[in-house]
Amino acid sequence: MATLKELAKKPKFFTNGHRGCAGCGAAIVARQVMMATEGNVVVANATGCLEVFSTIFPYTSWNVPFIHSAFENAAATISGVESCYLALKKQKKIDKNLKFIAFGGDGGTYDIGLQSLSGAMERGHDILYVCYDNGAYMNTGIQRSSATPKGANTTTAPAGKVEQGKTQKKKDLTAVLIAHHVPYVAQAVVGDWTDLTKKVEKALSITGPKFINVFQPCRLGWGYDPSKTVEVGRLAKETCFWPSYEVEKGKYRLNYDPKDKKKPVTEFLKPQARFKHLFKKENESLLKEIQQDVDDAWQNLLKMCKCTNE
Amino acid sequence: MADKKLTVARTGNEAMAEAMRQINPDVVAAYPITPATEIAQIFAGFVADGLVDTEFVTVESEHSAMSATIGAAAAGGRCMTATSSQGLMLMAEMLPIASALRLPIVMPEVNRTISAPINIHCDHSDTMFVRDSGWMQVYCEDAQEAYDSVLMGIKIAEKVRLPMIVSTDGFIISHCMANMDLIDDRDVKDYIGKYKPQTWLLNPEKKITIGCLDLQDYYFEHKMVAIDAMRNAKSVIKECCEEFGEKFGRKYGFFDTYKMEDAEVAILAMGSLAGTAKVVVDNMRKTGRKAGLIKMRVFRPFPADELARAVSGLKALAIMDRSDAMSGLEGPLAVETKAALYDSAGKPKIHSYVYGLGGRDVQISEIENVYKDICDFAQAKKKFGENVTYLGVRE
């Protein structure tokens, strides 16, 4: 893996000057994923924050071939691009070796783009799909998605006098992708650049469909100080709210194990305004429930790591 | 070229699939839907037998079919798909994106009505639903025309840099076998030539960003380029039809006319009805009525001036729509034809008909009555209560 010094010297394939918010986690995802490539990549992007803030005509932050067409179809679009590459390569119209990366937010991936993603993964295209999961429709103004965590306050599942934010659990999309039995699936967080870089490098070295689900703090939708993006991302990992792990050819591997230093989930929830109401006295049981969900999922993950490597 | 005649019997779907084999696209992404399923299915056989070099992508929906085709076409390939009805409706979001990105995708389509109620049979509601999506639209009367139009479509689309739908009437043409002449593989190859995209995503010489966010300051100008392309498409279509006629002996235009030279009354129709109407024109002529037929082929771009000239001098015109736009007006062909004739001095009296929805069969006798009625209408012997008559519907 490249060192941080080496990475910093690389040409910028995703450049600065975009219109992301101060402290935008999605821009960090794009920057780090692109840094982990050699620039020989073609990018497709679903409609969403990243596409909107990085391609305002006549400007573009993409120093690689880039295509956006709609919201729910980044995976189908990149399938077409990759298929055309194979056809043109066969005819010797292209001699370069290219890699293909699609980016989508959680709305474009967990929800409206799930079918397109599932289809592309099943068909076995040689692509890497990166979901930047900030747990709501941030681009349209913080509406709940199936990636929104239980209890979070969003504009379509607000915390009110009767309801305490989203009542349902977050969809486990990573598990859905693992069930596609593709060669590589991983979870990562914003805030651990070595882990994400390694995962992208590894994914791009593998032929076939790959999926990386990057948990991405959104200062606007989550409600924290813009300087805390990396910190909040790390807390998601350290509380095991968003474990960092990978599944390669069916074998689970934990990339971060807090062992006996596992932090309580409240440390992740507390700095975020979207969970503020959970800290009222009357919502204690809800906090407990969330902790229990995290613990159960963590135990389950440990079991999977053990049993798939026996 | 034209003397190598290969006469075969083919269904509409087989004919369009055969054209696709000869085109040998770089990428075909398709999803099954009745009655267009066979096109992709037959093509899959060509792929399996190594008769084409195509990357065939068996997508999980028509939305993805169009999305993958757009991705592939933007990447720099000659790319095709095929669909019908609900499939076309599911693609609807992506259709204006294909046209605004100026991608010359040619899509064989089989006209089937749209739900609800669900029905797999022919009318033109599906393609009419997407008539404003920036795709050129050609409606075909038979397998021969469908085959020729797909081949011509490649040439036209790549010159205009807009996508094209070439459609046949579901089951009536798609599944019925007819004699037709094929063009030799090599001649097709020479005719369509190699595809050279102007801008392409995979061009190693130039990195481009496709599909930018385009706000108040640029959107209108960018849209205008596509609008102009459609406005200018007519001259390309005309040239390509002439070239095709010279090369292969079959002449096409924006519309075909039958016995219009001295016609006093005529029917304007699209698709397979034209075949029925020709028989009726001959019958009418035997009874002394000067009947004619205009078979509309190119609906987008709408050949307004040419149509106005073609109907000028007629006493009465019946416009036959195989769809109803539920606009509270008339069918789309009638509405647009009337708009085209607004400034025309010699416009005929017009009555329109909506017929054959959901595959309702149209009898020769019904079309004879249409001709008789408009003959009487021309001579002021008949008045219609409304501008549109729903033909063959039970009350």
Coordinates of C-alpha atoms in Angstrom, one line a residue, chain B:
Chain B
M1 CA -25.6 -4.1 -54.9
A2 CA -29.3 -4.1 -55.5
D3 CA -29.2 -7.1 -57.9
K4 CA -28.2 -9.6 -55.2
K5 CA -31.8 -10.4 -54.2
L6 CA -32.3 -12.7 -51.2
T7 CA -36.0 -13.2 -50.8
V8 CA -36.9 -14.8 -47.5
A9 CA -40.0 -15.2 -45.2
R10 CA -39.6 -13.4 -41.9
T11 CA -41.7 -12.1 -39.1
G12 CA -41.3 -8.5 -38.1
N13 CA -39.3 -9.5 -35.0
E14 CA -37.1 -11.8 -37.1
A15 CA -36.5 -9.1 -39.6
M16 CA -35.5 -6.5 -37.0
A17 CA -33.2 -9.1 -35.2
E18 CA -31.6 -9.9 -38.6
A19 CA -30.9 -6.2 -39.2
M20 CA -29.3 -6.1 -35.7
R21 CA -27.1 -9.1 -36.6
Q22 CA -25.9 -7.4 -39.8
I23 CA -25.3 -4.1 -37.9
N24 CA -23.2 -6.1 -35.4
P25 CA -23.5 -3.5 -32.5
D26 CA -20.8 -3.1 -29.9
V27 CA -23.3 -3.5 -27.1
V28 CA -26.9 -4.7 -26.8
A29 CA -28.5 -4.5 -23.4
A30 CA -32.1 -5.9 -23.4
Y31 CA -34.9 -7.2 -21.2
P32 CA -37.8 -9.4 -22.3
I33 CA -41.2 -8.0 -22.9
T34 CA -44.1 -9.3 -25.0
P35 CA -44.3 -8.9 -28.0
A36 CA -40.7 -7.6 -28.5
T37 CA -39.0 -10.5 -26.5
E38 CA -38.1 -12.4 -29.6
I39 CA -35.9 -9.6 -31.0
A40 CA -33.5 -9.9 -28.0
Q41 CA -34.0 -13.7 -27.9
I42 CA -33.1 -14.2 -31.6
F43 CA -30.2 -11.9 -31.1
A44 CA -29.0 -13.9 -28.1
G45 CA -28.8 -16.9 -30.5
F46 CA -26.6 -14.9 -32.8
V47 CA -24.3 -14.1 -29.8
A48 CA -24.3 -17.8 -28.7
D49 CA -23.4 -18.9 -32.2
G50 CA -20.6 -16.3 -32.6
L51 CA -22.3 -14.6 -35.5
V52 CA -21.8 -11.2 -33.9
D53 CA -19.1 -9.5 -31.8
T54 CA -21.6 -7.8 -29.5
E55 CA -21.3 -7.6 -25.7
F56 CA -24.8 -8.7 -24.9
V57 CA -25.9 -7.5 -21.4
T58 CA -28.9 -9.3 -20.0
V59 CA -30.1 -6.5 -17.7
E60 CA -32.6 -6.8 -14.9
S61 CA -35.1 -4.2 -16.2
E62 CA -35.8 -1.9 -19.1
H63 CA -34.7 1.0 -17.0
S64 CA -31.3 -0.7 -16.7
A65 CA -31.5 -1.7 -20.4
M66 CA -31.7 1.9 -21.4
S67 CA -29.2 3.0 -18.7
A68 CA -26.6 0.5 -19.8
T69 CA -27.2 1.3 -23.5
I70 CA -26.7 5.0 -22.7
G71 CA -23.5 4.2 -20.8
A72 CA -22.2 2.1 -23.6
A73 CA -23.1 4.6 -26.3
A74 CA -21.6 7.4 -24.3
A75 CA -18.5 5.2 -23.9
G76 CA -18.1 5.3 -27.7
G77 CA -19.9 2.2 -29.0
R78 CA -22.7 1.6 -31.6
C79 CA -25.3 0.3 -29.2
M80 CA -28.9 -1.0 -29.4
T81 CA -31.7 -2.3 -27.4
A82 CA -35.3 -3.4 -28.1
T83 CA -38.6 -3.1 -26.1
S84 CA -42.3 -2.6 -26.1
S85 CA -45.1 -1.1 -24.0
Q86 CA -44.5 -1.1 -20.3
G87 CA -40.8 -1.6 -21.0
L88 CA -40.7 1.6 -23.0
M89 CA -42.6 3.3 -20.2
L90 CA -40.0 2.1 -17.6
M91 CA -37.3 3.5 -19.9
A92 CA -39.2 6.8 -20.2
E93 CA -37.0 8.6 -17.6
M94 CA -33.9 7.7 -19.6
L95 CA -35.1 8.5 -23.1
P96 CA -34.7 12.3 -22.9
I97 CA -31.3 11.7 -21.4
A98 CA -30.2 9.6 -24.4
S99 CA -31.4 12.3 -26.8
A100 CA -29.9 15.2 -24.8
L101 CA -26.6 13.4 -24.6
R102 CA -26.9 13.1 -28.4
L103 CA -26.4 9.3 -28.4
P104 CA -27.4 7.7 -31.7
I105 CA -29.0 4.6 -30.2
V106 CA -31.4 2.8 -32.6
M107 CA -34.1 0.9 -30.7
P108 CA -36.5 -1.6 -32.5
E109 CA -39.8 -1.3 -30.7
V110 CA -43.0 -3.3 -31.0
N111 CA -46.1 -1.3 -30.5
R112 CA -48.3 -2.7 -27.7
T113 CA -50.9 -0.9 -25.7
I114 CA -50.1 0.3 -22.1
S115 CA -51.7 -0.8 -18.9
A116 CA -54.3 -0.6 -17.3
P117 CA -56.0 -2.8 -18.1
I118 CA -53.0 -5.0 -18.9
N119 CA -53.1 -6.2 -22.5
I120 CA -50.3 -7.4 -24.8
H121 CA -51.8 -6.4 -28.1
C122 CA -51.2 -3.6 -30.6
D123 CA -51.9 0.0 -30.4
H124 CA -49.6 3.0 -30.6
S125 CA -50.1 4.2 -27.0
D126 CA -46.6 3.2 -25.9
T127 CA -44.5 5.1 -28.5
M128 CA -47.0 8.0 -28.5
F129 CA -46.4 8.3 -24.7
V130 CA -42.7 9.0 -25.3
R131 CA -43.2 11.1 -28.5
D132 CA -41.7 14.1 -26.8
S133 CA -38.6 12.4 -25.5
G134 CA -36.3 13.7 -28.3
W135 CA -36.2 10.3 -30.1
M136 CA -36.9 10.2 -33.8
Q137 CA -39.8 7.8 -34.4
V138 CA -40.5 5.7 -37.5
Y139 CA -43.6 3.5 -37.7
C140 CA -43.4 0.6 -40.1
E141 CA -46.1 -1.2 -42.2
D142 CA -44.4 -4.5 -42.6
A143 CA -41.3 -6.6 -41.9
Q144 CA -39.5 -5.3 -45.0
E145 CA -40.0 -1.7 -43.9
A146 CA -39.0 -2.5 -40.4
Y147 CA -35.7 -4.2 -41.6
D148 CA -34.9 -1.4 -43.9
S149 CA -35.8 1.3 -41.4
V150 CA -33.5 -0.2 -38.7
L151 CA -30.6 -0.2 -41.2
M152 CA -31.4 3.3 -42.4
G153 CA -31.9 4.3 -38.7
I154 CA -28.2 3.6 -37.9
K155 CA -27.2 5.9 -40.6
I156 CA -29.7 8.6 -39.8
A157 CA -29.2 8.5 -36.0
E158 CA -25.4 8.7 -36.3
K159 CA -25.6 11.7 -38.7
V160 CA -28.2 13.5 -36.7
R161 CA -26.7 12.4 -33.4
L162 CA -30.2 11.7 -31.9
P163 CA -31.6 8.3 -31.0
M164 CA -34.4 6.6 -33.0
I165 CA -37.3 4.3 -32.3
V166 CA -38.3 2.0 -35.2
S167 CA -41.6 0.3 -34.4
T168 CA -43.9 -2.4 -35.8
D169 CA -47.4 -3.2 -34.8
G170 CA -47.4 -5.8 -32.1
F171 CA -48.3 -9.4 -33.3
I172 CA -49.8 -8.0 -36.5
I173 CA -46.3 -7.4 -37.9
S174 CA -44.0 -8.6 -35.2
H175 CA -45.3 -12.2 -35.3
C176 CA -46.7 -12.5 -38.8
M177 CA -44.5 -13.9 -41.5
A178 CA -44.1 -12.1 -44.8
N179 CA -41.9 -12.3 -47.9
M180 CA -39.1 -9.8 -47.8
D181 CA -35.8 -9.1 -49.4
L182 CA -32.6 -9.2 -47.3
I183 CA -29.5 -7.2 -48.2
D184 CA -26.2 -9.0 -48.4
D185 CA -24.2 -8.9 -45.1
R186 CA -21.2 -7.2 -46.8
D187 CA -23.4 -4.6 -48.5
V188 CA -25.0 -3.7 -45.1
K189 CA -21.5 -3.4 -43.6
D190 CA -20.4 -1.1 -46.4
Y191 CA -23.7 0.9 -46.2
I192 CA -23.6 1.6 -42.5
G193 CA -19.8 2.1 -42.4
K194 CA -17.7 2.3 -39.2
Y195 CA -19.0 4.3 -36.3
K196 CA -16.9 7.3 -35.4
P197 CA -18.3 9.1 -32.4
Q198 CA -17.5 12.8 -32.0
T199 CA -17.0 12.6 -28.3
W200 CA -16.6 9.5 -26.3
L201 CA -16.0 8.7 -22.7
L202 CA -13.3 6.1 -23.3
N203 CA -11.4 8.3 -25.7
P204 CA -7.8 8.0 -24.3
E205 CA -6.9 11.3 -25.9
K206 CA -9.5 13.4 -24.0
K207 CA -11.0 13.0 -20.5
I208 CA -14.5 14.3 -20.5
T209 CA -17.3 14.7 -17.9
I210 CA -20.7 13.7 -19.2
G211 CA -23.9 14.6 -17.6
C212 CA -23.0 17.8 -15.7
L213 CA -25.3 19.7 -13.5
D214 CA -26.5 22.5 -15.8
L215 CA -28.3 25.4 -14.2
Q216 CA -30.1 28.5 -15.3
D217 CA -27.0 29.9 -16.9
Y218 CA -26.4 27.1 -19.5
Y219 CA -29.3 24.6 -19.6
F220 CA -31.3 26.4 -22.2
E221 CA -28.4 26.7 -24.7
H222 CA -27.5 23.1 -24.2
K223 CA -31.1 22.0 -24.7
M224 CA -31.3 24.2 -27.8
V225 CA -28.5 22.2 -29.5
A226 CA -30.6 19.1 -29.2
I227 CA -33.8 20.9 -30.3
D228 CA -31.9 22.2 -33.4
A229 CA -30.7 18.7 -34.1
M230 CA -34.3 17.4 -34.3
R231 CA -35.3 20.4 -36.4
N232 CA -32.5 19.7 -38.8
A233 CA -33.0 15.9 -38.8
K234 CA -35.5 16.1 -41.7
S235 CA -32.9 16.9 -44.3
V236 CA -30.7 14.0 -43.1
I237 CA -33.7 11.6 -43.2
K238 CA -34.5 12.8 -46.7
E239 CA -31.0 12.3 -47.9
C240 CA -30.6 8.9 -46.3
C241 CA -33.9 7.7 -47.7
E242 CA -32.8 8.8 -51.2
E243 CA -29.5 7.1 -50.8
F244 CA -31.1 3.9 -49.6
G245 CA -33.5 3.9 -52.5
E246 CA -30.7 4.3 -55.0
K247 CA -28.6 1.6 -53.4
F248 CA -31.2 -1.0 -52.7
G249 CA -34.2 -0.1 -54.8
R250 CA -36.7 0.5 -52.0
K251 CA -37.9 4.1 -51.7
Y252 CA -39.0 5.6 -48.5
G253 CA -39.8 9.1 -47.3
F254 CA -41.4 10.8 -44.3
F255 CA -44.6 9.2 -45.5
D256 CA -45.5 7.0 -48.4
T257 CA -48.5 7.8 -50.6
Y258 CA -50.9 5.5 -52.4
K259 CA -53.0 6.8 -55.3
M260 CA -52.8 10.3 -54.1
E261 CA -52.1 11.9 -57.5
D262 CA -55.8 12.6 -58.2
A263 CA -57.3 11.8 -54.8
E264 CA -60.1 13.8 -53.5
V265 CA -60.4 12.1 -50.1
A266 CA -57.7 10.3 -48.2
I267 CA -56.8 8.5 -45.1
L268 CA -53.7 9.4 -43.0
A269 CA -52.6 6.3 -41.1
M270 CA -49.6 4.7 -39.5
G271 CA -48.3 1.1 -39.3
S272 CA -50.1 -2.0 -40.5
L273 CA -53.4 -0.3 -41.1
A274 CA -51.8 1.1 -44.3
G275 CA -51.9 -2.4 -45.8
T276 CA -55.6 -2.7 -45.1
A277 CA -56.3 0.8 -46.4
K278 CA -54.5 0.2 -49.7
V279 CA -57.0 -2.7 -50.4
V280 CA -59.8 -0.4 -49.5
V281 CA -58.5 2.4 -51.7
D282 CA -58.6 0.0 -54.6
N283 CA -62.1 -1.0 -53.7
M284 CA -63.2 2.6 -53.5
R285 CA -61.7 3.4 -56.8
K286 CA -63.8 0.7 -58.4
T287 CA -66.9 2.5 -57.1
G288 CA -65.7 5.7 -58.6
R289 CA -64.5 7.4 -55.4
K290 CA -61.2 9.1 -55.8
A291 CA -59.6 7.7 -52.7
G292 CA -56.0 7.8 -51.6
L293 CA -53.8 7.0 -48.7
I294 CA -50.9 8.7 -46.9
K295 CA -48.9 6.3 -44.7
M296 CA -47.1 8.3 -42.1
R297 CA -43.7 6.8 -41.4
V298 CA -41.7 9.5 -39.6
F299 CA -43.6 10.9 -36.7
R300 CA -40.6 12.5 -35.1
P301 CA -39.4 14.9 -36.4
F302 CA -42.9 15.7 -37.5
P303 CA -42.9 16.5 -41.3
A304 CA -45.4 19.4 -41.0
D305 CA -44.6 21.2 -44.2
E306 CA -44.4 18.1 -46.3
L307 CA -47.6 16.8 -44.9
A308 CA -49.4 20.1 -45.5
R309 CA -48.3 19.9 -49.2
A310 CA -49.4 16.3 -49.5
V311 CA -52.9 16.9 -48.3
S312 CA -53.5 20.3 -50.0
G313 CA -56.1 19.9 -52.7
L314 CA -57.9 17.1 -50.9
K315 CA -61.5 17.7 -50.2
A316 CA -61.5 15.7 -47.0
L317 CA -59.0 13.8 -44.9
A318 CA -59.6 11.1 -42.3
I319 CA -56.8 10.8 -39.7
M320 CA -56.5 7.4 -38.1
D321 CA -55.0 7.3 -34.6
R322 CA -54.2 4.0 -33.0
S323 CA -53.9 5.7 -29.6
D324 CA -55.8 8.3 -27.6
A325 CA -53.7 10.7 -25.7
M326 CA -56.6 11.3 -23.2
S327 CA -56.2 15.0 -23.8
G328 CA -59.9 15.6 -24.3
L329 CA -59.0 16.5 -27.9
E330 CA -58.3 13.9 -30.5
G331 CA -55.5 11.3 -31.1
P332 CA -52.0 12.6 -31.3
L333 CA -51.6 12.2 -35.1
A334 CA -54.8 14.2 -35.6
V335 CA -53.8 17.0 -33.2
E336 CA -50.3 17.3 -34.7
T337 CA -51.6 17.2 -38.3
K338 CA -54.1 19.9 -37.5
A339 CA -51.4 22.0 -36.0
A340 CA -49.3 21.4 -39.1
L341 CA -52.1 22.6 -41.3
Y342 CA -53.0 25.7 -39.4
D343 CA -51.2 28.0 -41.7
S344 CA -52.0 26.1 -44.9
A345 CA -54.3 27.7 -47.4
G346 CA -55.5 24.6 -49.1
K347 CA -56.3 22.4 -46.1
P348 CA -59.0 19.8 -46.4
K349 CA -61.9 19.2 -44.1
I350 CA -60.7 16.8 -41.5
H351 CA -62.4 14.1 -39.4
S352 CA -60.3 11.9 -37.1
Y353 CA -60.8 8.4 -35.8
V354 CA -59.3 6.5 -32.9
Y355 CA -59.3 2.8 -33.7
G356 CA -57.9 -0.6 -32.7
L357 CA -57.1 0.1 -29.0
G358 CA -55.7 -2.9 -27.2
G359 CA -55.4 -4.8 -30.5
R360 CA -59.1 -4.5 -31.5
D361 CA -59.2 -5.9 -35.0
V362 CA -60.0 -3.5 -37.9
Q363 CA -62.1 -4.9 -40.7
I364 CA -61.9 -3.9 -44.3
S365 CA -65.6 -3.0 -44.1
E366 CA -64.9 -0.5 -41.3
I367 CA -62.3 1.3 -43.3
E368 CA -64.6 1.3 -46.3
N369 CA -67.2 3.0 -44.1
V370 CA -64.5 5.6 -43.1
Y371 CA -63.9 6.3 -46.8
K372 CA -67.6 6.5 -47.6
D373 CA -68.2 8.8 -44.6
I374 CA -65.5 11.2 -45.5
C375 CA -66.7 11.2 -49.2
D376 CA -70.1 12.3 -47.9
F377 CA -68.4 14.7 -45.4
A378 CA -66.4 16.2 -48.4
Q379 CA -69.7 16.8 -50.2
A380 CA -71.4 18.2 -47.1
K381 CA -73.8 15.2 -47.2
K382 CA -72.6 14.2 -43.7
K383 CA -71.9 16.0 -40.5
F384 CA -70.0 14.5 -37.6
G385 CA -71.3 15.3 -34.1
E386 CA -67.7 15.5 -32.8
N387 CA -64.3 15.9 -34.3
V388 CA -63.3 12.4 -33.5
T389 CA -65.1 9.1 -33.9
Y390 CA -64.1 6.0 -31.9
L391 CA -64.1 3.2 -34.4
G392 CA -65.2 -0.3 -33.5
V393 CA -65.9 0.4 -29.9
R394 CA -69.0 -1.1 -28.4
E395 CA -71.4 1.3 -26.8

